Amino acid sequence: MKKQPHFLYKAVEDKTIVWFENNNEYLVLENTTADILKRLSKGITVKEIATALAKKLTVPLDKTIDFVLDLERKIYAPKTSIDSKVVNDYRDVKKPKLFEFTKYYKINNLVFKVEFSSEYELYLVHPKFAHLEVENSNNTSFTFTVFLNNNYVFFYVDKNFIGAWSKKEIHFFQGKFSMELIQKIHKKEESEWLGVFHASAVSNGKKSILFLGDSGNGKSTSLALLQGNGFTCLADDFVPIDATKKDVYSFPASISIKKNSLDALLPLYPELENSAEYHFKRLNKIVRYLKPNNNNFSSHLPCKDLVFIKYEKDADLICKKISKIDAFQQLVPDSWLSPLKENSEVFLEWFTTLNCYQITYSENKKMISTVSQIFNNEL
């Protein structure tokens, strides 16, 4: 008898979200399909399932048998993809003795010493954290070491090897660097996080709201506008949520500002006029960085609202609730979600409690007013 994979099921609206433990994947299924999957996982035969389905749907048995067999093949087929990564324990790789750049970043009461072997590695990290830089410190809390060897970026925390990534995988290195930061700042291991979301998080001091949307839709610009109008930036681009409290936790990176947002933001932030520009060729974008107004990077707040936001020139403001299923299918692909079963269960429970909105706007004041209404439960 073949070993059955493990699943979690969560009914949401008129669909079922299924989590697959073997590959940490979430799928949205029709309820009938999810029910077949449950029966297969319990060891009920294909013929029994197909017979019941044929009777329920009044279709020929051979059609339902084909359908169930096809589903079974898709779910239980062994993975055929070959991992292209070369297995390497990196024992022959030695850390450089000299580093071209050493930076010190102070976050709350912690000082992070970060060593970079060249300008290339510095460019991958420093722009987002430059506002945290302090002078040389004798009271270093942690040492992060980043260096290039054979076109791979290597990353150590203190003396512990964290990983190595090719230049095509730089975003994975940057994600891991950020993950190591939040573990140290908030004193939580990776297993204690529910997930990390590609979003912007803003707070009113009592709770938080996540802004989501495709790149270029205005997440960071909306966050900067709100920050300039009495709200607090909790995190931009990298939003961690813990598995115990299900709170959004602070992340100390700067807010990334694209060129086409400058006109709207310069009245609030004149310092952007002369701030450095960074050209990220892989992402085909030029950005400047804005210091977040958060003075306590230990802070964390509950979140009950997801807002998919989109700036659209000359558009009338539209704010409407959207289905949780639509929100889920937009949220998950760009997120890191914990592979642990207990955390996946908490994530599904947490998600079903959220209010999900879509805001399209062109006038900043109207957007700010609408977000205030969401914070005050007035919508």
Coordinates of C-alpha atoms in Angstrom, one line a residue:
M1 CA 0.0 0.0 0.0
K2 CA 1.5 3.3 -1.0
K3 CA 2.2 5.9 1.6
Q4 CA -0.4 8.6 1.6
P5 CA 0.6 12.2 1.7
H6 CA -0.7 14.5 4.4
F7 CA -3.2 17.2 3.8
L8 CA -5.0 20.1 5.6
Y9 CA -8.4 21.2 4.4
K10 CA -10.1 24.5 5.0
A11 CA -13.5 25.4 3.6
V12 CA -13.6 29.0 2.5
E13 CA -16.7 30.5 0.9
D14 CA -17.7 28.0 -1.8
K15 CA -14.3 26.4 -2.3
T16 CA -11.8 24.3 -0.3
I17 CA -8.2 25.3 0.3
V18 CA -5.9 22.2 0.5
W19 CA -2.4 22.2 1.9
F20 CA 0.0 19.5 0.9
E21 CA 2.6 18.6 3.5
N22 CA 5.0 16.9 1.1
N23 CA 5.7 20.1 -0.8
N24 CA 4.2 22.9 1.3
E25 CA 1.8 23.8 -1.5
Y26 CA -1.6 25.3 -1.3
L27 CA -4.3 24.7 -3.9
V28 CA -7.9 26.0 -4.1
L29 CA -10.2 23.2 -5.2
E30 CA -13.8 22.7 -5.9
N31 CA -15.5 21.1 -3.0
T32 CA -16.3 17.9 -5.0
T33 CA -12.6 17.5 -6.0
A34 CA -11.5 18.1 -2.4
D35 CA -14.0 15.5 -1.2
I36 CA -12.5 12.9 -3.6
L37 CA -9.0 13.8 -2.4
K38 CA -10.1 13.2 1.2
R39 CA -11.6 9.8 0.2
L40 CA -8.4 8.8 -1.6
S41 CA -6.3 9.7 1.4
K42 CA -8.4 7.5 3.6
G43 CA -7.7 4.5 1.3
I44 CA -11.2 4.2 -0.3
T45 CA -10.9 2.6 -3.7
V46 CA -11.1 4.4 -7.0
K47 CA -14.1 2.3 -8.0
E48 CA -16.0 3.1 -4.8
I49 CA -15.4 6.8 -5.1
A50 CA -16.2 6.8 -8.9
T51 CA -19.4 4.9 -8.3
A52 CA -20.7 7.3 -5.7
L53 CA -19.7 10.3 -7.9
A54 CA -21.4 8.8 -11.0
K55 CA -24.6 8.4 -9.0
K56 CA -24.4 11.9 -7.5
L57 CA -23.7 13.6 -10.8
T58 CA -25.7 11.3 -13.0
V59 CA -22.9 10.6 -15.4
P60 CA -21.4 7.4 -16.8
L61 CA -19.2 5.4 -14.5
D62 CA -16.3 5.2 -16.9
K63 CA -16.2 9.0 -17.0
T64 CA -16.0 9.3 -13.2
I65 CA -13.4 6.5 -13.0
D66 CA -11.2 8.4 -15.5
F67 CA -11.6 11.6 -13.5
V68 CA -10.7 10.0 -10.2
L69 CA -7.7 8.1 -11.7
D70 CA -6.5 11.4 -13.3
L71 CA -6.7 13.2 -9.9
E72 CA -5.0 10.3 -8.2
R73 CA -2.1 10.4 -10.7
K74 CA -1.7 14.2 -10.2
I75 CA -1.7 14.0 -6.4
Y76 CA 0.4 10.8 -5.9
A77 CA 2.7 10.9 -8.9
P78 CA 6.4 10.9 -7.8
K79 CA 8.2 14.1 -8.4
T80 CA 10.2 13.8 -11.6
S81 CA 12.0 17.1 -11.7
I82 CA 15.7 17.0 -11.0
D83 CA 17.2 19.4 -8.5
S84 CA 19.8 21.3 -10.5
K85 CA 21.6 22.4 -7.4
V86 CA 25.0 20.9 -7.0
V87 CA 25.4 19.2 -3.6
N88 CA 28.3 20.9 -1.8
D89 CA 29.2 21.1 1.8
Y90 CA 31.6 24.1 1.1
R91 CA 34.3 22.7 3.4
D92 CA 36.9 23.9 1.0
V93 CA 35.6 27.5 1.0
K94 CA 37.4 29.8 3.4
K95 CA 36.2 33.2 4.6
P96 CA 38.3 36.1 3.3
K97 CA 40.8 37.5 5.9
L98 CA 40.1 41.1 4.8
F99 CA 36.8 42.8 3.9
E100 CA 36.5 45.9 1.7
F101 CA 33.5 47.2 3.6
T102 CA 32.4 46.7 7.3
K103 CA 29.1 48.3 8.4
Y104 CA 27.5 48.6 11.8
Y105 CA 23.7 48.8 12.0
K106 CA 21.9 49.5 15.3
I107 CA 18.4 48.1 15.6
N108 CA 16.8 48.9 19.0
N109 CA 19.6 47.9 21.4
L110 CA 21.3 45.5 19.1
V111 CA 24.4 46.2 17.0
F112 CA 24.9 44.1 13.9
K113 CA 28.4 44.1 12.4
V114 CA 28.1 43.2 8.7
E115 CA 31.3 42.4 6.7
F116 CA 31.2 42.7 2.8
S117 CA 34.1 41.4 0.7
S118 CA 33.3 43.8 -2.2
E119 CA 31.0 46.6 -3.4
Y120 CA 28.8 44.0 -5.2
E121 CA 27.7 42.4 -1.9
L122 CA 27.4 45.8 -0.2
Y123 CA 25.0 46.9 -2.9
L124 CA 22.8 43.8 -2.2
V125 CA 22.2 44.8 1.4
H126 CA 23.3 48.3 2.5
P127 CA 20.8 50.6 0.6
K128 CA 17.8 49.3 2.6
F129 CA 19.6 49.5 5.9
A130 CA 21.8 52.6 5.5
H131 CA 19.5 54.7 7.8
L132 CA 20.5 52.3 10.7
E133 CA 24.2 52.8 10.3
V134 CA 26.3 53.8 13.3
E135 CA 30.0 54.3 13.9
N136 CA 32.4 51.5 14.6
S137 CA 31.1 49.7 17.8
N138 CA 32.9 47.6 20.3
N139 CA 29.7 46.2 21.6
T140 CA 28.7 44.1 18.6
S141 CA 25.7 41.8 19.2
F142 CA 26.0 39.7 16.0
T143 CA 28.4 39.4 13.1
F144 CA 27.0 38.8 9.6
T145 CA 29.6 37.9 6.9
V146 CA 28.8 38.2 3.2
F147 CA 31.4 37.3 0.5
L148 CA 31.7 36.2 -3.1
N149 CA 33.4 33.0 -4.0
N150 CA 33.3 31.3 -7.5
N151 CA 30.3 33.5 -8.4
Y152 CA 28.3 32.4 -5.3
V153 CA 27.3 34.7 -2.5
F154 CA 28.2 33.1 0.9
F155 CA 26.5 34.1 4.1
Y156 CA 27.6 33.4 7.7
V157 CA 26.1 34.6 11.0
D158 CA 28.8 34.7 13.6
K159 CA 30.6 31.4 12.7
N160 CA 27.6 29.6 11.4
F161 CA 27.3 28.9 7.7
I162 CA 23.8 29.9 6.5
G163 CA 23.9 29.3 2.8
A164 CA 25.4 30.1 -0.6
W165 CA 23.5 31.4 -3.7
S166 CA 24.3 31.9 -7.3
K167 CA 23.9 35.4 -8.8
K168 CA 20.6 34.2 -10.3
E169 CA 19.3 33.4 -6.8
I170 CA 20.2 36.7 -5.2
H171 CA 16.6 37.4 -4.1
F172 CA 16.8 34.1 -2.0
F173 CA 20.0 35.4 -0.3
Q174 CA 18.3 38.7 0.4
G175 CA 15.3 37.0 1.9
K176 CA 17.5 34.8 4.1
F177 CA 19.5 37.8 5.2
S178 CA 16.2 39.5 6.3
M179 CA 15.0 36.3 7.9
E180 CA 18.2 36.1 10.0
L181 CA 17.7 39.7 11.0
I182 CA 14.1 39.3 12.3
Q183 CA 15.1 36.1 14.2
K184 CA 17.7 38.1 16.1
I185 CA 15.6 41.3 16.5
H186 CA 12.5 39.5 17.8
K187 CA 14.3 36.5 19.4
K188 CA 12.3 33.9 17.3
E189 CA 13.5 30.9 15.4
E190 CA 12.4 30.3 11.8
S191 CA 10.0 27.7 13.1
E192 CA 8.2 30.3 15.1
W193 CA 7.1 32.4 12.1
L194 CA 3.9 31.8 10.3
G195 CA 5.1 33.4 7.1
V196 CA 6.7 36.4 5.4
F197 CA 4.6 38.4 2.9
H198 CA 5.6 40.5 0.0
A199 CA 3.5 43.5 1.2
S200 CA 3.6 46.8 3.0
A201 CA 2.4 47.0 6.6
V202 CA 1.1 50.2 8.2
S203 CA -0.3 50.7 11.8
N204 CA -2.4 53.2 13.7
G205 CA -0.7 52.2 17.0
K206 CA -3.4 49.6 17.8
K207 CA -3.5 47.3 14.8
S208 CA -2.0 46.9 11.4
I209 CA -3.2 46.6 7.8
L210 CA -1.3 44.8 5.0
F211 CA -1.1 46.4 1.5
L212 CA -0.6 44.0 -1.4
G213 CA -0.6 44.2 -5.1
D214 CA 1.6 43.7 -8.1
S215 CA 4.9 45.6 -8.4
G216 CA 4.2 49.1 -9.5
N217 CA 0.7 49.2 -8.2
G218 CA 1.6 51.6 -5.3
K219 CA 2.1 49.6 -2.1
S220 CA 5.2 51.4 -1.0
T221 CA 3.9 54.8 -2.2
S222 CA 0.7 54.4 -0.3
L223 CA 2.7 53.4 2.8
A224 CA 4.8 56.5 2.5
L225 CA 1.8 58.7 2.1
L226 CA 0.1 57.2 5.2
Q227 CA 3.4 57.5 7.1
G228 CA 3.4 61.2 6.3
N229 CA -0.2 61.5 7.6
G230 CA 0.0 60.2 11.1
F231 CA 0.4 56.4 10.6
T232 CA 3.4 54.3 11.3
C233 CA 5.4 52.1 8.9
L234 CA 5.8 48.6 10.4
A235 CA 7.4 47.0 7.3
D236 CA 7.9 47.4 3.6
D237 CA 8.3 44.5 1.1
F238 CA 9.2 42.0 3.9
V239 CA 6.4 41.6 6.3
P240 CA 6.8 38.8 9.0
I241 CA 3.9 37.3 11.0
D242 CA 4.5 35.1 13.9
A243 CA 2.8 31.7 14.6
T244 CA 1.8 32.3 18.2
K245 CA 0.2 35.8 18.3
K246 CA -0.5 36.0 14.6
D247 CA 0.8 39.6 14.8
V248 CA 2.6 41.6 12.2
Y249 CA 6.1 42.3 13.4
S250 CA 8.3 45.3 12.6
F251 CA 11.1 45.0 10.0
P252 CA 13.6 47.9 9.9
A253 CA 14.3 48.3 6.2
S254 CA 13.6 51.5 4.4
I255 CA 10.6 52.1 2.2
S256 CA 11.5 51.8 -1.5
I257 CA 10.3 54.7 -3.6
K258 CA 10.2 54.6 -7.4
K259 CA 10.9 57.6 -9.6
N260 CA 7.3 58.1 -10.7
S261 CA 6.2 58.6 -7.1
L262 CA 8.6 61.4 -6.3
D263 CA 6.2 64.3 -7.3
A264 CA 3.5 63.0 -4.9
L265 CA 6.0 62.5 -2.1
L266 CA 8.4 65.4 -2.3
P267 CA 6.0 67.8 -0.4
L268 CA 6.0 65.4 2.5
Y269 CA 9.7 64.3 2.2
P270 CA 11.9 67.0 0.6
E271 CA 14.9 64.9 1.6
L272 CA 14.1 62.5 -1.3
E273 CA 15.1 65.3 -3.8
N274 CA 18.8 64.6 -3.2
S275 CA 18.8 61.0 -2.0
A276 CA 20.8 58.4 -3.8
E277 CA 19.2 56.4 -6.6
Y278 CA 19.8 52.7 -7.0
H279 CA 19.3 50.9 -10.3
F280 CA 18.3 47.3 -10.0
K281 CA 18.7 45.9 -13.5
R282 CA 17.3 42.5 -12.7
L283 CA 14.0 44.1 -11.5
N284 CA 14.2 46.8 -14.1
K285 CA 13.6 49.5 -11.6
I286 CA 15.2 52.6 -10.2
V287 CA 14.5 53.4 -6.5
R288 CA 15.3 55.7 -3.7
Y289 CA 15.0 54.8 -0.1
L290 CA 12.9 56.6 2.6
K291 CA 13.6 56.1 6.3
P292 CA 10.6 54.5 8.1
N293 CA 9.1 56.5 11.0
N294 CA 9.1 53.5 13.3
N295 CA 11.1 54.2 16.5
N296 CA 10.5 50.7 18.0
F297 CA 11.5 47.8 15.9
S298 CA 10.4 45.4 18.6
S299 CA 6.7 46.4 18.0
H300 CA 4.1 44.0 16.7
L301 CA 0.4 44.4 16.2
P302 CA -2.6 42.2 15.1
C303 CA -3.8 42.4 11.5
K304 CA -7.4 41.8 10.5
D305 CA -7.4 43.5 7.1
L306 CA -5.7 42.9 3.7
V307 CA -5.9 45.7 1.2
F308 CA -5.1 45.1 -2.5
I309 CA -4.2 48.6 -3.6
K310 CA -3.8 50.1 -7.0
Y311 CA -3.0 53.6 -8.1
E312 CA -4.6 54.4 -11.4
K313 CA -4.4 57.9 -13.0
D314 CA -7.7 59.8 -13.0
A315 CA -9.6 56.9 -11.5
D316 CA -12.4 57.6 -9.1
L317 CA -11.8 56.0 -5.7
I318 CA -13.3 52.5 -5.5
C319 CA -13.2 50.5 -2.3
K320 CA -14.9 47.2 -2.2
K321 CA -14.7 43.9 -0.3
I322 CA -13.4 41.0 -2.4
S323 CA -13.7 37.3 -1.9
K324 CA -11.3 35.6 0.4
I325 CA -10.5 33.0 -2.3
D326 CA -9.5 35.8 -4.8
A327 CA -7.4 37.4 -2.0
F328 CA -5.8 34.0 -1.1
Q329 CA -4.8 33.3 -4.7
Q330 CA -3.0 36.7 -4.9
L331 CA -1.4 36.5 -1.5
V332 CA 0.2 33.1 -1.5
P333 CA 2.4 33.0 -4.6
D334 CA 4.7 35.8 -3.5
S335 CA 4.9 34.7 0.1
W336 CA 7.2 32.5 2.2
L337 CA 4.9 30.2 4.3
S338 CA 6.1 27.9 7.1
P339 CA 6.4 24.3 6.0
L340 CA 5.4 23.0 9.4
K341 CA 2.0 21.4 9.7
E342 CA 1.0 23.2 12.9
N343 CA 1.9 26.6 11.4
S344 CA 0.1 25.9 8.2
E345 CA -3.0 25.0 10.2
V346 CA -2.7 28.3 12.1
F347 CA -2.2 30.2 8.9
L348 CA -5.4 28.9 7.3
E349 CA -7.4 29.7 10.5
W350 CA -5.9 33.2 10.6
F351 CA -6.6 33.9 7.0
T352 CA -10.3 33.0 7.3
T353 CA -10.7 35.8 9.9
L354 CA -9.4 38.5 7.6
N355 CA -11.4 41.2 5.8
C356 CA -10.2 41.6 2.2
Y357 CA -10.5 44.8 0.3
Q358 CA -9.6 46.2 -3.1
I359 CA -8.8 50.0 -3.3
T360 CA -8.3 51.7 -6.7
Y361 CA -7.5 55.4 -6.4
S362 CA -5.9 58.5 -8.0
E363 CA -6.5 61.1 -5.2
N364 CA -4.2 60.6 -2.2
K365 CA -6.5 62.3 0.3
K366 CA -9.3 60.0 -0.6
M367 CA -7.1 56.9 -0.2
I368 CA -5.9 58.1 3.2
S369 CA -9.5 58.8 4.3
T370 CA -10.6 55.3 3.2
V371 CA -7.8 53.6 5.0
S372 CA -8.7 55.5 8.1
Q373 CA -12.2 54.2 7.8
I374 CA -10.9 50.6 7.5
F375 CA -8.8 51.1 10.7
N376 CA -11.9 52.4 12.5
N377 CA -14.1 49.6 11.3
E378 CA -16.3 52.0 9.4
L379 CA -16.5 50.1 6.1

